[in-house]
Amino acid sequence: MAAHRVVILSPQGRSLCPSLGMMLPNVDCEFVTSGYEAAAELLALSEATTRALVIDFQALNDHHLPLLNIAREQGVELMGVGAFPPGLSSEHLSGMRLLGVKDLPKAIESLDLSPPAAPSAGSDVQLTPKGQDAQFAPEAAQEQEGKVL
Amino acid sequence: MTTVDRPTMVSDETPMEKTVLLLSDEPMGKELLPELDKLPVHVIEEPYAALKHLAETQYDAVILTAPRTEFAGLGRAIRRLSGEAALLAFARADDQAALRESCDELIDRYCLFPPTRGEVSSLVREFGPPGATEEPLKALKATELEALMLATQNITALENAVIDLFASHEVEVRWVDADSEPKPLLKCPANPGRVLALGADQELTDSADAMLDNVFQMLPGLMRIAGRCESLHRLAITDHLTGAYNRRYFYHLTSHVLSQSQEESFRATLLLYDIDNFKQYNDQYGHAAGDDILRDTARLMKQVCREQDIVARIGGDEFAVLFWDNEPRTPDSEPIRDILAVADRFRHAVETHHFPALGPEGKGTLTISGGLASFPDNGRTCLELLQQADQALRDAKAAGKNAIRLLGQT
């Protein structure tokens, strides 16, 4: 079993990026179609450590904004793909890496997949936006996906 | 988030109560909560808050109300976090069908909203049939209990016995569609779409109210017995291959109809038919194909018949049909001529039907022959009519097959 897992939330399920599992044999890619299932995956006890939650923005509406907080509380990296849904504020996007679908494998591969250090009690998760390595490049994503990020 | 916690009372004498998470918003949750009686229940309105809570606390049952956004996804999430808990869903009748379609295997039990008295706590406690508790039956007299037991030969009889029971307590009740009754007394365990409702301007008397509790406890078990009796009865009277009645039941029903025809001058005509050269089809295409042919011809016959007509498979490829109606016979009426036209329409339908078992080249090759006998001219009993119709059938075969003949027709 892979020691690390990534939860991928998309209404398209595995079709969002069918080859992801094959490209990342050391990562357990868990595809879900509902925000509730994504939350359950983050909250459930698992042998593998969940390192990232990839959210296809099509799956994110007002009902599912608490999912972002759960991910942050769990110290799980947030990655967003697709066009912004209406009503999403910069506060919601805080700390989220914005990507094109084609960039996903590389972005996941670039995660620190070494065993995570236990967070110190009471310490807040760092929610600052990523710097140089972040794919927050709307123009680039537009080129790849034809969508406006 | 609304949270209502009731402490769990545990002692050595009483079994530990089931713990329940109720995930529901207003107003459904408000109506369900009192129904949970004295169970330790935790109420959460917001789904993500509920999921976080479920990640830390195990429950015996989770109750969800519908409709809600992404119901199936929420159900799967609850299963992921709390796989051992019973998952119960309450929905109004309008929402039930869609729910069942989208997540049939996800939910342990679908329940109609609003619930009836004691239904929710009973479901949770037992997670078995609603009403099955160990409360003593205090309000039912032995004779009333016996009447209910005797009515378990079928579900309709049992439903009627419940109505009679309340009538004996001077309360009028009726079984109605769940959609039409906002405050049902109880649901029919055999059919969640039907509920027991008070008649217009009726009120439950104290004795009827106490009795309702007992009926609620007993009805699921009695309904199961009635359902099994119905299934056994169906098996006993039908031919398993074609779904038509079997020979024994055909005799029974036909004798009954003929005796009524005798008294009230009903019109009745018996058709006996078989498939021409059926053995050849069996030999050439195999017995499975032969079975398909029998099923198809029985279905075609049912299509040309009226609801009251009696269709039976009485031998290998031999079928009998009693056409009857309650129009009185008159001296100049010739019902057999009408039935001849119906039977000939059936013969033509078979001749032109494409039987998949015979392949594309088989169309138009399969035919039937039949003989008709009329009550009372050709016979007064089932046996006599069958014998006479058999003679007409043999005439049809001798004349070249693929024909329906009247007795004595030249």
Coordinates of C-alpha atoms in Angstrom, one line a residue:
Chain A
M1 CA 0.0 0.0 0.0
A2 CA 1.2 3.5 -0.8
A3 CA 2.3 5.5 2.3
H4 CA 0.8 8.7 1.0
R5 CA -2.5 9.5 -0.4
V6 CA -4.1 12.3 -2.3
V7 CA -7.9 12.9 -2.3
I8 CA -9.2 14.2 -5.5
L9 CA -12.7 15.7 -5.6
S10 CA -14.3 16.1 -8.9
P11 CA -17.8 15.5 -10.3
Q12 CA -16.1 13.6 -13.1
G13 CA -14.4 11.2 -10.7
R14 CA -11.5 9.4 -12.1
S15 CA -12.1 10.9 -15.6
L16 CA -10.7 14.2 -14.4
C17 CA -7.2 12.7 -14.8
P18 CA -7.5 9.0 -15.6
S19 CA -3.7 8.3 -15.8
L20 CA -2.9 9.9 -12.5
G21 CA -2.7 6.6 -10.6
M22 CA -0.3 5.1 -13.2
M23 CA 1.9 8.2 -13.2
L24 CA 2.2 8.2 -9.5
P25 CA 2.6 4.6 -8.4
N26 CA 3.8 5.6 -4.9
V27 CA 0.7 7.7 -4.2
D28 CA -2.7 6.4 -3.3
C29 CA -5.0 8.6 -5.4
E30 CA -8.5 8.5 -4.0
F31 CA -11.1 10.0 -6.3
V32 CA -14.4 11.1 -4.9
T33 CA -17.4 12.9 -6.4
S34 CA -18.8 14.7 -3.4
G35 CA -17.3 17.2 -1.0
Y36 CA -18.8 15.1 1.9
E37 CA -16.9 12.0 0.7
A38 CA -13.7 14.1 0.5
A39 CA -14.2 15.2 4.1
A40 CA -14.8 11.6 5.2
E41 CA -11.5 10.6 3.4
L42 CA -9.7 13.3 5.3
L43 CA -11.2 12.5 8.6
A44 CA -11.1 8.7 8.4
L45 CA -8.3 6.8 10.0
S46 CA -6.1 5.6 7.2
E47 CA -2.7 3.8 7.0
A48 CA -1.6 6.3 4.4
T49 CA -1.1 9.9 5.2
T50 CA -3.3 12.3 3.2
R51 CA -1.0 14.9 1.8
A52 CA -3.2 16.9 -0.5
L53 CA -6.8 17.5 -1.4
V54 CA -7.3 18.3 -5.1
I55 CA -10.6 20.2 -5.7
D56 CA -12.1 20.5 -9.1
F57 CA -13.9 23.8 -8.6
Q58 CA -17.0 22.4 -10.4
A59 CA -17.6 20.4 -7.2
L60 CA -17.3 23.4 -4.8
N61 CA -20.3 25.4 -3.9
D62 CA -21.5 27.2 -0.8
H63 CA -22.5 23.9 0.9
H64 CA -18.9 22.6 0.7
L65 CA -16.9 25.5 1.9
P66 CA -16.5 23.8 5.3
L67 CA -14.4 21.2 3.5
L68 CA -11.6 23.7 3.0
N69 CA -11.4 24.3 6.7
I70 CA -11.3 20.6 7.5
A71 CA -8.4 20.2 5.0
R72 CA -6.6 23.1 6.7
E73 CA -7.2 21.7 10.1
Q74 CA -5.8 18.4 9.0
G75 CA -2.7 20.1 7.6
V76 CA -3.6 18.8 4.1
E77 CA -2.3 20.8 1.1
L78 CA -5.1 22.3 -1.0
M79 CA -4.9 22.3 -4.8
G80 CA -7.6 23.7 -7.0
V81 CA -8.3 23.0 -10.7
G82 CA -10.8 24.4 -13.1
A83 CA -12.8 27.6 -13.3
F84 CA -13.6 29.5 -10.2
P85 CA -17.1 29.1 -9.0
P86 CA -19.0 32.3 -8.2
G87 CA -18.8 33.5 -4.6
L88 CA -15.4 32.1 -3.8
S89 CA -13.4 34.7 -1.9
S90 CA -9.7 35.2 -1.5
E91 CA -10.1 34.0 2.0
H92 CA -11.4 30.6 0.7
L93 CA -8.5 30.4 -1.7
S94 CA -5.9 31.2 1.0
G95 CA -3.0 28.7 0.8
M96 CA -4.5 26.9 -2.2
R97 CA -2.4 26.1 -5.1
L98 CA -4.2 26.8 -8.4
L99 CA -3.4 24.4 -11.2
G100 CA -4.3 23.2 -14.6
V101 CA -5.3 19.5 -14.7
K102 CA -2.3 18.7 -16.8
D103 CA -0.1 20.0 -14.0
L104 CA -1.5 17.8 -11.4
P105 CA 0.9 14.9 -11.6
K106 CA 3.9 17.2 -11.4
A107 CA 2.4 19.2 -8.5
I108 CA 1.6 16.0 -6.5
E109 CA 5.0 14.6 -7.2
S110 CA 6.6 17.8 -5.9
L111 CA 4.9 17.4 -2.5
D112 CA 7.1 16.5 0.3
L113 CA 6.3 12.7 0.5
S114 CA 8.7 12.1 3.4
P115 CA 7.0 11.0 6.6
P116 CA 5.3 14.0 8.1
A117 CA 6.5 15.5 11.3
A118 CA 3.8 15.5 14.0
P119 CA 2.4 19.1 14.3
S120 CA 3.1 20.6 17.7
A121 CA 0.0 20.9 19.8
G122 CA -1.9 24.1 19.4
S123 CA 0.2 25.3 16.4
D124 CA -1.7 26.7 13.5
V125 CA -1.3 25.3 10.1
Q126 CA 0.7 27.6 7.8
L127 CA -1.8 28.9 5.3
T128 CA 0.4 31.3 3.3
P129 CA 0.2 31.1 -0.5
K130 CA 2.9 29.1 -2.1
G131 CA 5.8 31.1 -3.6
Q132 CA 7.9 30.2 -6.6
D133 CA 6.8 26.6 -7.0
A134 CA 3.1 27.5 -6.8
Q135 CA 1.2 27.1 -10.1
F136 CA -0.9 30.2 -9.5
A137 CA -0.6 31.2 -13.0
P138 CA -4.0 31.9 -14.5
E139 CA -2.6 32.6 -17.9
A140 CA -0.7 29.4 -18.1
A141 CA -3.7 27.4 -16.9
Q142 CA -5.9 29.1 -19.4
E143 CA -3.6 28.0 -22.1
Q144 CA -3.6 24.5 -21.0
E145 CA -7.3 24.0 -20.0
G146 CA -9.0 26.8 -21.9
K147 CA -10.7 27.8 -18.7
V148 CA -10.4 31.0 -16.7
L149 CA -9.0 30.5 -13.3
Chain B
M1 CA -25.5 23.7 14.7
T2 CA -28.2 22.5 17.0
T3 CA -27.2 19.8 19.5
V4 CA -29.5 18.0 21.8
D5 CA -27.9 15.4 24.0
R6 CA -29.8 13.1 26.2
P7 CA -27.7 11.1 28.8
T8 CA -27.6 7.4 28.3
M9 CA -29.1 5.6 31.3
V10 CA -27.4 2.4 31.8
S11 CA -27.9 -0.2 34.6
D12 CA -27.3 -3.8 35.1
E13 CA -30.9 -4.7 34.5
T14 CA -31.6 -2.8 31.3
P15 CA -29.8 -3.4 28.0
M16 CA -27.7 -0.5 26.9
E17 CA -29.7 1.9 24.7
K18 CA -28.8 2.5 21.1
T19 CA -27.1 5.8 20.4
V20 CA -28.4 7.9 17.6
L21 CA -27.1 10.8 15.5
L22 CA -29.9 12.7 13.8
L23 CA -28.6 14.7 10.9
S24 CA -31.6 16.8 10.0
D25 CA -32.6 20.4 9.5
E26 CA -35.8 22.1 10.4
P27 CA -38.6 21.2 10.3
M28 CA -38.1 17.5 9.8
G29 CA -35.7 17.1 12.6
K30 CA -38.1 18.9 14.9
E31 CA -40.8 16.4 14.1
L32 CA -38.5 13.4 14.4
L33 CA -36.9 14.3 17.7
P34 CA -40.0 13.6 19.9
E35 CA -40.4 10.3 18.1
L36 CA -37.0 9.2 19.3
D37 CA -38.6 8.8 22.7
K38 CA -36.0 8.5 25.4
L39 CA -33.0 7.3 23.3
P40 CA -29.7 9.1 23.7
V41 CA -29.8 11.3 20.6
H42 CA -27.4 13.8 19.2
V43 CA -28.8 16.3 16.7
I44 CA -26.6 18.1 14.1
E45 CA -28.0 20.2 11.3
E46 CA -24.8 20.9 9.3
P47 CA -23.4 17.9 7.4
Y48 CA -19.7 18.7 7.7
A49 CA -20.1 19.2 11.5
A50 CA -21.8 15.8 11.6
L51 CA -18.9 14.2 9.7
K52 CA -16.4 15.7 12.0
H53 CA -18.4 14.4 14.9
L54 CA -18.7 11.0 13.4
A55 CA -15.0 10.8 13.0
E56 CA -14.6 11.0 16.8
T57 CA -17.8 9.3 18.0
Q58 CA -19.4 6.0 17.0
Y59 CA -23.1 5.7 16.9
D60 CA -25.4 2.7 16.6
A61 CA -27.6 4.5 14.1
V62 CA -27.5 7.6 11.9
I63 CA -30.7 9.1 10.7
L64 CA -30.7 11.3 7.7
T65 CA -33.5 13.3 6.3
A66 CA -34.1 14.0 2.6
P67 CA -34.1 15.8 0.2
R68 CA -30.7 17.4 0.7
T69 CA -27.9 18.4 -1.6
E70 CA -25.7 15.4 -2.7
F71 CA -27.6 12.9 -0.5
A72 CA -25.8 9.9 -1.9
G73 CA -22.4 11.5 -1.4
L74 CA -23.3 12.3 2.2
G75 CA -24.5 8.8 2.7
R76 CA -21.3 7.4 1.4
A77 CA -19.3 9.7 3.6
I78 CA -21.2 8.5 6.7
R79 CA -20.6 4.9 5.7
R80 CA -16.9 5.7 5.4
L81 CA -16.7 7.1 8.9
S82 CA -19.3 5.0 10.6
G83 CA -19.5 1.7 8.7
E84 CA -21.1 -0.2 11.6
A85 CA -24.0 2.2 12.2
A86 CA -27.4 1.6 10.8
L87 CA -28.2 4.3 8.2
L88 CA -31.9 5.2 8.2
A89 CA -33.3 7.8 5.8
F90 CA -36.6 9.6 6.2
A91 CA -38.1 11.2 3.2
R92 CA -41.5 12.3 2.0
A93 CA -43.3 10.0 -0.5
D94 CA -42.4 12.4 -3.4
D95 CA -38.7 12.0 -2.7
Q96 CA -38.6 8.3 -2.0
A97 CA -38.4 7.0 -5.5
A98 CA -35.5 9.2 -6.6
L99 CA -33.7 8.4 -3.4
R100 CA -34.1 4.7 -3.8
E101 CA -32.8 4.9 -7.3
S102 CA -29.7 6.9 -6.5
C103 CA -28.6 5.0 -3.3
D104 CA -30.6 1.8 -3.0
E105 CA -27.7 -0.2 -1.4
L106 CA -26.4 2.6 0.7
I107 CA -29.3 3.0 3.1
D108 CA -30.4 0.3 5.5
R109 CA -34.0 1.4 5.7
Y110 CA -36.1 4.0 3.9
C111 CA -38.9 5.4 6.0
L112 CA -41.8 7.6 5.0
F113 CA -41.9 11.0 6.6
P114 CA -43.7 11.9 8.8
P115 CA -43.2 8.9 11.0
T116 CA -45.9 7.2 12.9
R117 CA -45.9 6.9 16.7
G118 CA -43.1 4.9 18.0
E119 CA -41.8 4.1 14.6
V120 CA -38.4 5.8 14.8
S121 CA -37.4 4.6 18.2
S122 CA -38.6 1.1 17.3
L123 CA -36.5 1.1 14.1
V124 CA -33.4 2.3 16.0
R125 CA -33.9 0.0 19.0
E126 CA -34.4 -3.2 17.0
F127 CA -33.2 -2.2 13.6
G128 CA -35.6 -4.8 12.5
P129 CA -39.3 -4.6 11.6
P130 CA -40.9 -1.4 12.9
G131 CA -43.2 -2.2 15.9
A132 CA -41.4 -5.3 17.0
T133 CA -40.9 -4.4 20.7
E134 CA -41.3 -6.5 23.8
E135 CA -44.2 -4.4 25.2
P136 CA -47.0 -6.6 26.5
L137 CA -50.2 -6.6 24.4
K138 CA -52.5 -5.2 27.0
A139 CA -55.2 -3.7 24.9
L140 CA -56.0 -6.5 22.5
K141 CA -58.6 -9.1 23.6
A142 CA -57.9 -12.8 22.8
T143 CA -60.8 -12.8 20.3
E144 CA -59.4 -9.7 18.6
L145 CA -56.0 -11.3 18.4
E146 CA -57.5 -14.4 16.9
A147 CA -59.3 -12.4 14.3
L148 CA -56.1 -10.8 13.2
M149 CA -54.3 -14.1 13.1
L150 CA -57.0 -15.7 11.0
A151 CA -56.8 -12.8 8.5
T152 CA -53.2 -13.6 7.6
Q153 CA -54.1 -15.6 4.5
N154 CA -53.4 -12.4 2.5
I155 CA -52.5 -8.8 3.0
T156 CA -55.9 -7.4 1.9
A157 CA -57.7 -9.6 4.4
L158 CA -55.4 -8.5 7.1
E159 CA -55.9 -4.8 6.2
N160 CA -59.6 -5.4 6.4
A161 CA -59.3 -7.1 9.8
V162 CA -57.5 -4.0 11.2
I163 CA -60.4 -1.9 9.9
D164 CA -62.9 -4.2 11.6
L165 CA -60.9 -4.2 14.8
F166 CA -61.1 -0.4 15.1
A167 CA -64.8 -0.5 14.1
S168 CA -65.4 -2.8 17.0
H169 CA -64.1 0.1 19.2
E170 CA -66.4 2.5 17.3
V171 CA -63.6 4.2 15.4
E172 CA -63.7 4.4 11.7
V173 CA -60.3 4.0 10.0
R174 CA -59.3 3.3 6.4
W175 CA -56.2 2.5 4.4
V176 CA -55.2 5.3 2.0
D177 CA -52.3 6.4 -0.1
A178 CA -49.5 7.9 2.1
D179 CA -49.5 11.0 -0.1
S180 CA -53.1 11.9 0.8
E181 CA -52.8 11.6 4.6
P182 CA -50.7 14.1 6.5
K183 CA -51.2 12.4 9.9
P184 CA -51.2 8.7 9.4
L185 CA -51.9 6.4 12.4
L186 CA -49.5 3.8 11.1
K187 CA -48.0 2.5 7.9
C188 CA -48.7 -0.7 6.1
P189 CA -45.5 -2.7 6.7
A190 CA -46.1 -4.6 3.5
N191 CA -46.5 -1.5 1.4
P192 CA -45.0 1.8 2.7
G193 CA -47.1 3.8 0.2
R194 CA -50.3 2.8 2.2
V195 CA -51.1 4.2 5.6
L196 CA -53.9 3.8 8.1
A197 CA -55.9 7.0 8.6
L198 CA -58.7 8.1 10.8
G199 CA -62.0 8.5 9.0
A200 CA -63.5 12.0 8.6
D201 CA -64.5 13.6 11.9
Q202 CA -63.2 10.6 13.8
E203 CA -61.2 10.7 17.0
L204 CA -59.3 8.0 18.7
T205 CA -61.0 6.8 21.8
D206 CA -58.8 5.8 24.8
S207 CA -59.4 2.1 24.1
A208 CA -58.6 2.5 20.4
D209 CA -55.5 4.5 21.2
A210 CA -54.2 1.7 23.4
M211 CA -55.1 -0.8 20.8
L212 CA -53.3 1.1 18.1
D213 CA -50.1 0.6 20.1
N214 CA -50.6 -3.1 20.1
V215 CA -51.6 -3.2 16.4
F216 CA -48.4 -1.2 15.7
Q217 CA -46.4 -3.8 17.5
M218 CA -48.0 -6.8 15.9
L219 CA -48.7 -5.7 12.3
P220 CA -45.2 -6.1 10.8
G221 CA -45.0 -9.8 11.9
L222 CA -48.6 -10.5 10.8
M223 CA -47.9 -8.8 7.5
R224 CA -44.9 -11.0 6.9
I225 CA -47.0 -14.0 7.5
A226 CA -49.7 -12.7 5.2
G227 CA -47.1 -12.0 2.5
R228 CA -45.7 -15.5 2.8
C229 CA -49.2 -17.0 2.6
E230 CA -49.8 -14.9 -0.6
S231 CA -46.6 -16.1 -2.1
L232 CA -47.3 -19.7 -1.3
H233 CA -50.8 -19.4 -2.7
R234 CA -49.5 -17.9 -5.9
L235 CA -47.0 -20.8 -6.2
A236 CA -49.8 -23.3 -5.7
I237 CA -52.1 -21.9 -8.3
T238 CA -49.8 -20.9 -11.1
D239 CA -47.7 -22.6 -13.7
H240 CA -44.1 -21.5 -12.9
L241 CA -43.0 -21.5 -16.6
T242 CA -45.7 -19.2 -18.1
G243 CA -47.2 -17.5 -15.1
A244 CA -50.7 -18.7 -16.3
Y245 CA -52.9 -20.6 -13.8
N246 CA -52.2 -24.3 -13.5
R247 CA -54.7 -27.1 -14.4
R248 CA -56.0 -27.6 -10.8
Y249 CA -56.8 -23.9 -10.3
F250 CA -58.3 -23.7 -13.7
Y251 CA -60.8 -26.4 -12.7
H252 CA -61.5 -24.7 -9.4
L253 CA -62.1 -21.2 -10.9
T254 CA -64.0 -22.4 -13.9
S255 CA -66.3 -24.6 -11.8
H256 CA -66.9 -21.5 -9.6
V257 CA -67.7 -19.3 -12.6
L258 CA -69.9 -21.9 -14.2
S259 CA -72.0 -22.3 -11.1
Q260 CA -72.5 -18.6 -11.0
S261 CA -73.3 -18.6 -14.7
Q262 CA -75.9 -21.2 -14.0
E263 CA -77.6 -19.0 -11.4
E264 CA -77.2 -15.6 -13.1
S265 CA -77.1 -16.6 -16.8
F266 CA -73.6 -15.4 -17.3
R267 CA -72.1 -16.1 -20.7
A268 CA -69.1 -18.4 -20.8
T269 CA -67.0 -20.1 -23.5
L270 CA -64.1 -22.3 -23.2
L271 CA -61.1 -22.3 -25.6
L272 CA -58.7 -25.2 -25.7
Y273 CA -55.6 -24.7 -27.9
D274 CA -52.1 -26.1 -28.4
I275 CA -49.1 -25.3 -30.6
D276 CA -49.0 -27.1 -33.9
N277 CA -46.1 -29.6 -34.1
F278 CA -44.6 -28.4 -30.8
K279 CA -42.5 -31.5 -30.4
Q280 CA -40.7 -30.7 -33.6
Y281 CA -39.7 -27.2 -32.3
N282 CA -38.5 -28.8 -29.1
D283 CA -36.4 -31.3 -31.0
Q284 CA -35.0 -28.8 -33.5
Y285 CA -34.4 -25.8 -31.3
G286 CA -34.0 -27.4 -27.8
H287 CA -36.2 -27.4 -24.8
A288 CA -35.1 -23.9 -23.7
A289 CA -36.5 -22.5 -27.0
G290 CA -39.6 -24.6 -26.4
D291 CA -40.0 -22.9 -23.0
D292 CA -39.6 -19.5 -24.5
I293 CA -42.3 -20.3 -27.1
L294 CA -44.7 -21.4 -24.3
R295 CA -44.0 -18.2 -22.4
D296 CA -44.5 -16.0 -25.5
T297 CA -47.8 -17.6 -26.5
A298 CA -49.1 -17.3 -23.0
R299 CA -48.2 -13.6 -22.9
L300 CA -49.9 -13.1 -26.3
M301 CA -53.0 -14.8 -25.0
K302 CA -53.1 -12.6 -21.9
Q303 CA -52.9 -9.6 -24.2
V304 CA -56.0 -10.4 -26.1
C305 CA -58.0 -11.5 -23.0
R306 CA -59.9 -9.3 -20.6
E307 CA -59.0 -9.2 -17.0
Q308 CA -61.6 -11.6 -15.8
D309 CA -60.9 -14.3 -18.4
I310 CA -59.1 -17.3 -17.0
V311 CA -55.9 -18.4 -18.8
A312 CA -54.3 -21.7 -17.8
R313 CA -51.6 -24.1 -19.0
I314 CA -53.2 -27.5 -18.5
G315 CA -50.7 -29.7 -20.2
G316 CA -47.3 -29.6 -22.0
D317 CA -48.2 -27.2 -24.8
E318 CA -51.9 -27.2 -24.1
F319 CA -53.7 -24.1 -22.8
A320 CA -57.3 -23.5 -21.8
V321 CA -59.0 -20.2 -21.5
L322 CA -62.4 -19.5 -20.1
F323 CA -64.0 -16.3 -21.5
W324 CA -66.8 -15.1 -19.4
D325 CA -68.8 -12.0 -18.6
N326 CA -71.8 -11.1 -16.6
E327 CA -73.9 -10.0 -19.5
P328 CA -77.0 -12.2 -19.4
R329 CA -77.6 -14.7 -22.1
T330 CA -80.5 -13.9 -24.5
P331 CA -82.2 -16.3 -26.9
D332 CA -80.6 -14.6 -29.9
S333 CA -77.2 -13.9 -28.4
E334 CA -74.3 -15.8 -29.8
P335 CA -71.4 -15.2 -27.4
I336 CA -69.4 -18.0 -29.0
R337 CA -69.2 -16.1 -32.3
D338 CA -67.7 -13.1 -30.4
I339 CA -65.2 -15.4 -28.7
L340 CA -64.4 -17.1 -32.0
A341 CA -63.3 -13.7 -33.4
V342 CA -61.1 -13.1 -30.3
A343 CA -59.6 -16.6 -30.5
D344 CA -58.9 -16.1 -34.2
R345 CA -57.3 -12.8 -33.5
F346 CA -55.0 -14.6 -31.1
R347 CA -54.3 -17.3 -33.7
H348 CA -53.3 -14.6 -36.1
A349 CA -51.1 -12.9 -33.5
V350 CA -49.2 -16.1 -32.9
E351 CA -48.8 -16.7 -36.6
T352 CA -47.3 -13.3 -37.2
H353 CA -45.3 -13.0 -34.0
H354 CA -41.5 -13.1 -34.2
F355 CA -40.4 -15.7 -31.7
P356 CA -36.8 -14.8 -30.8
A357 CA -36.1 -18.4 -29.9
L358 CA -36.7 -19.5 -33.5
G359 CA -34.4 -16.9 -35.1
P360 CA -35.2 -14.7 -38.0
E361 CA -36.1 -17.5 -40.3
G362 CA -38.7 -18.8 -37.9
K363 CA -41.2 -15.9 -38.3
G364 CA -44.6 -17.1 -39.6
T365 CA -43.8 -20.8 -39.1
L366 CA -45.3 -21.3 -35.6
T367 CA -49.1 -21.7 -35.5
I368 CA -51.7 -22.9 -33.1
S369 CA -55.0 -24.8 -33.3
G370 CA -57.9 -24.4 -31.0
G371 CA -61.4 -25.6 -30.3
L372 CA -64.3 -23.8 -28.6
A373 CA -67.1 -25.1 -26.5
S374 CA -69.9 -22.9 -25.1
F375 CA -71.7 -23.0 -21.8
P376 CA -74.4 -24.4 -21.4
D377 CA -75.0 -25.6 -24.9
N378 CA -71.9 -27.8 -25.2
G379 CA -71.5 -28.7 -21.6
R380 CA -72.4 -27.6 -18.0
T381 CA -69.3 -28.6 -16.2
C382 CA -65.6 -27.8 -16.6
L383 CA -64.9 -31.3 -17.6
E384 CA -67.7 -31.5 -20.1
L385 CA -66.6 -28.2 -21.7
L386 CA -63.0 -29.4 -21.9
Q387 CA -64.0 -32.6 -23.6
Q388 CA -66.1 -30.8 -26.1
A389 CA -63.5 -28.2 -26.8
D390 CA -60.9 -31.0 -27.2
Q391 CA -63.2 -32.6 -29.9
A392 CA -63.3 -29.2 -31.7
L393 CA -59.5 -28.9 -31.4
R394 CA -59.0 -32.4 -33.0
D395 CA -61.3 -31.3 -35.8
A396 CA -59.1 -28.2 -36.4
K397 CA -56.0 -30.4 -36.5
A398 CA -57.7 -32.8 -38.9
A399 CA -58.7 -29.9 -41.1
G400 CA -55.0 -28.9 -41.6
K401 CA -54.1 -27.0 -38.3
N402 CA -53.6 -23.3 -37.8
A403 CA -57.4 -22.8 -37.2
I404 CA -59.9 -22.2 -34.4
R405 CA -63.0 -24.4 -34.7
L406 CA -66.4 -24.5 -33.1
L407 CA -67.8 -27.8 -32.0
G408 CA -69.6 -29.4 -34.9
Q409 CA -68.3 -26.7 -37.4
T410 CA -67.9 -28.2 -40.8

